[in-house]
Amino acid sequence: MAELTVDNLVVTFGHGTSQFNAVDGVSLTVPHGTVVGLVGESGSGKSTVARTIAGLQPATAGSVQIDGVDILRTRGAARKARAKQVQMIFQDPYSSLNPRMTVGETIDEVLLTHTDADRASRLASAKELLELVRLRTSALEQYPSQMSGGMRQRVAIARCLAARPKLIVADEITSALDASVQGAVLNLMRDLQSELELSMVFITHNLAAVRYIADTTAVMSQGRIVEFGPSDEVVANPQHPYTRTLIDAIPRISNAGTDALINSITE
């Protein structure tokens, strides 16, 4: 596990008069072994923050530190080490997995890149990873097209864990799944986070999900964090008008209604 510190992060898109800050001075901390939820509407900047932390989007200004080391400034071999420290799980597992590679080949590619293990050891590790995400080892021979959406997302989680990261960035990982599968994936992530003592940034627009899985929640609007606090308090007693607007947009979001929503996605 690791401590993530994001300090005054700015990400700018466009040029000249069309230039704008998609992320505008975001600061947050993810303490060791905790989950911080990042919530907001589409276009709020939360996924841009996620991609910047994971090294997929360059920052204009600010810093992203893992245990005190600014990973935005890494180059060469240090960049590979950064990729091992921070892994990202994407929203759509079908598009994030190579359709021409079997599950075994997908996981083995990560193990080959980030470990010195021989082929037999890598195969054993791949089987352990599938068992960890509640999949049968026979799935090693399958292609993504032969699997359900929930199974593909479990493979994506296993691929992420293959690098043994200190921090996981989970970007809307249940939004592309059927409602009946979302709860199972959330339960899996919560179990893995606790069992492996992972630090995690959990990106979502689902307030019930973030209340269920995250220790603290940051609410983003127009590239800025407008509210931050314990997840239960943010959902049950929002202080910022934008947060209240998000909650009011969900039918029956009283305490009883919120509990019902949580139950519906976790049963």
XYZ file of N, CA and C in Angstrom, residues 104 107-112 115-130 140 162 164:
78
model
N -5.063 -15.813 -20.382
C -3.733 -16.211 -19.931
C -2.640 -15.350 -20.533
N -2.661 -11.737 -18.898
C -2.037 -11.668 -17.575
C -0.544 -11.941 -17.666
N -0.164 -12.891 -18.515
C 1.250 -13.235 -18.656
C 2.063 -12.048 -19.177
N 1.453 -11.226 -20.034
C 2.156 -10.059 -20.564
C 2.581 -9.117 -19.443
N 1.695 -8.929 -18.467
C 2.017 -8.068 -17.324
C 3.093 -8.706 -16.455
N 2.952 -9.992 -16.186
C 3.934 -10.696 -15.354
C 5.308 -10.702 -16.012
N 5.341 -10.864 -17.334
C 6.602 -10.873 -18.064
C 7.279 -9.503 -18.010
N 7.972 -8.818 -13.725
C 8.637 -9.785 -12.852
C 9.742 -10.508 -13.630
N 10.582 -11.224 -12.887
C 11.640 -12.034 -13.500
C 11.295 -13.515 -13.451
N 10.029 -13.839 -13.207
C 9.617 -15.229 -13.039
C 9.709 -16.005 -14.350
N 9.968 -17.318 -14.239
C 9.992 -18.154 -15.437
C 8.565 -18.497 -15.846
N 8.427 -19.190 -16.965
C 7.107 -19.444 -17.536
C 6.202 -20.230 -16.583
N 6.764 -21.262 -15.940
C 5.969 -22.072 -15.021
C 5.481 -21.250 -13.829
N 6.336 -20.386 -13.315
C 5.953 -19.543 -12.176
C 4.901 -18.519 -12.585
N 5.047 -18.006 -13.810
C 4.055 -17.032 -14.281
C 2.689 -17.688 -14.452
N 2.676 -18.914 -14.947
C 1.411 -19.628 -15.103
C 0.764 -19.862 -13.746
N 1.564 -20.235 -12.767
C 1.032 -20.443 -11.415
C 0.477 -19.142 -10.850
N 1.174 -18.039 -11.093
C 0.707 -16.727 -10.619
C -0.599 -16.339 -11.297
N -0.700 -16.610 -12.606
C -1.921 -16.280 -13.350
C -3.117 -17.040 -12.783
N -2.908 -18.302 -12.449
C -3.992 -19.097 -11.862
C -4.400 -18.544 -10.501
N -3.417 -18.154 -9.708
C -3.706 -17.575 -8.389
C -4.490 -16.276 -8.530
N -4.127 -15.467 -9.526
C -4.817 -14.195 -9.740
C -6.272 -14.413 -10.145
N -6.527 -15.400 -10.989
C -7.907 -15.694 -11.376
C -8.715 -16.163 -10.176
N -8.303 -19.084 -18.360
C -7.029 -18.714 -18.973
C -7.039 -18.931 -20.483
N -1.729 -8.111 -11.237
C -0.538 -8.859 -11.638
C 0.735 -8.047 -11.462
N 1.261 -6.075 -9.039
C 1.399 -5.835 -7.590
C 1.530 -4.345 -7.284
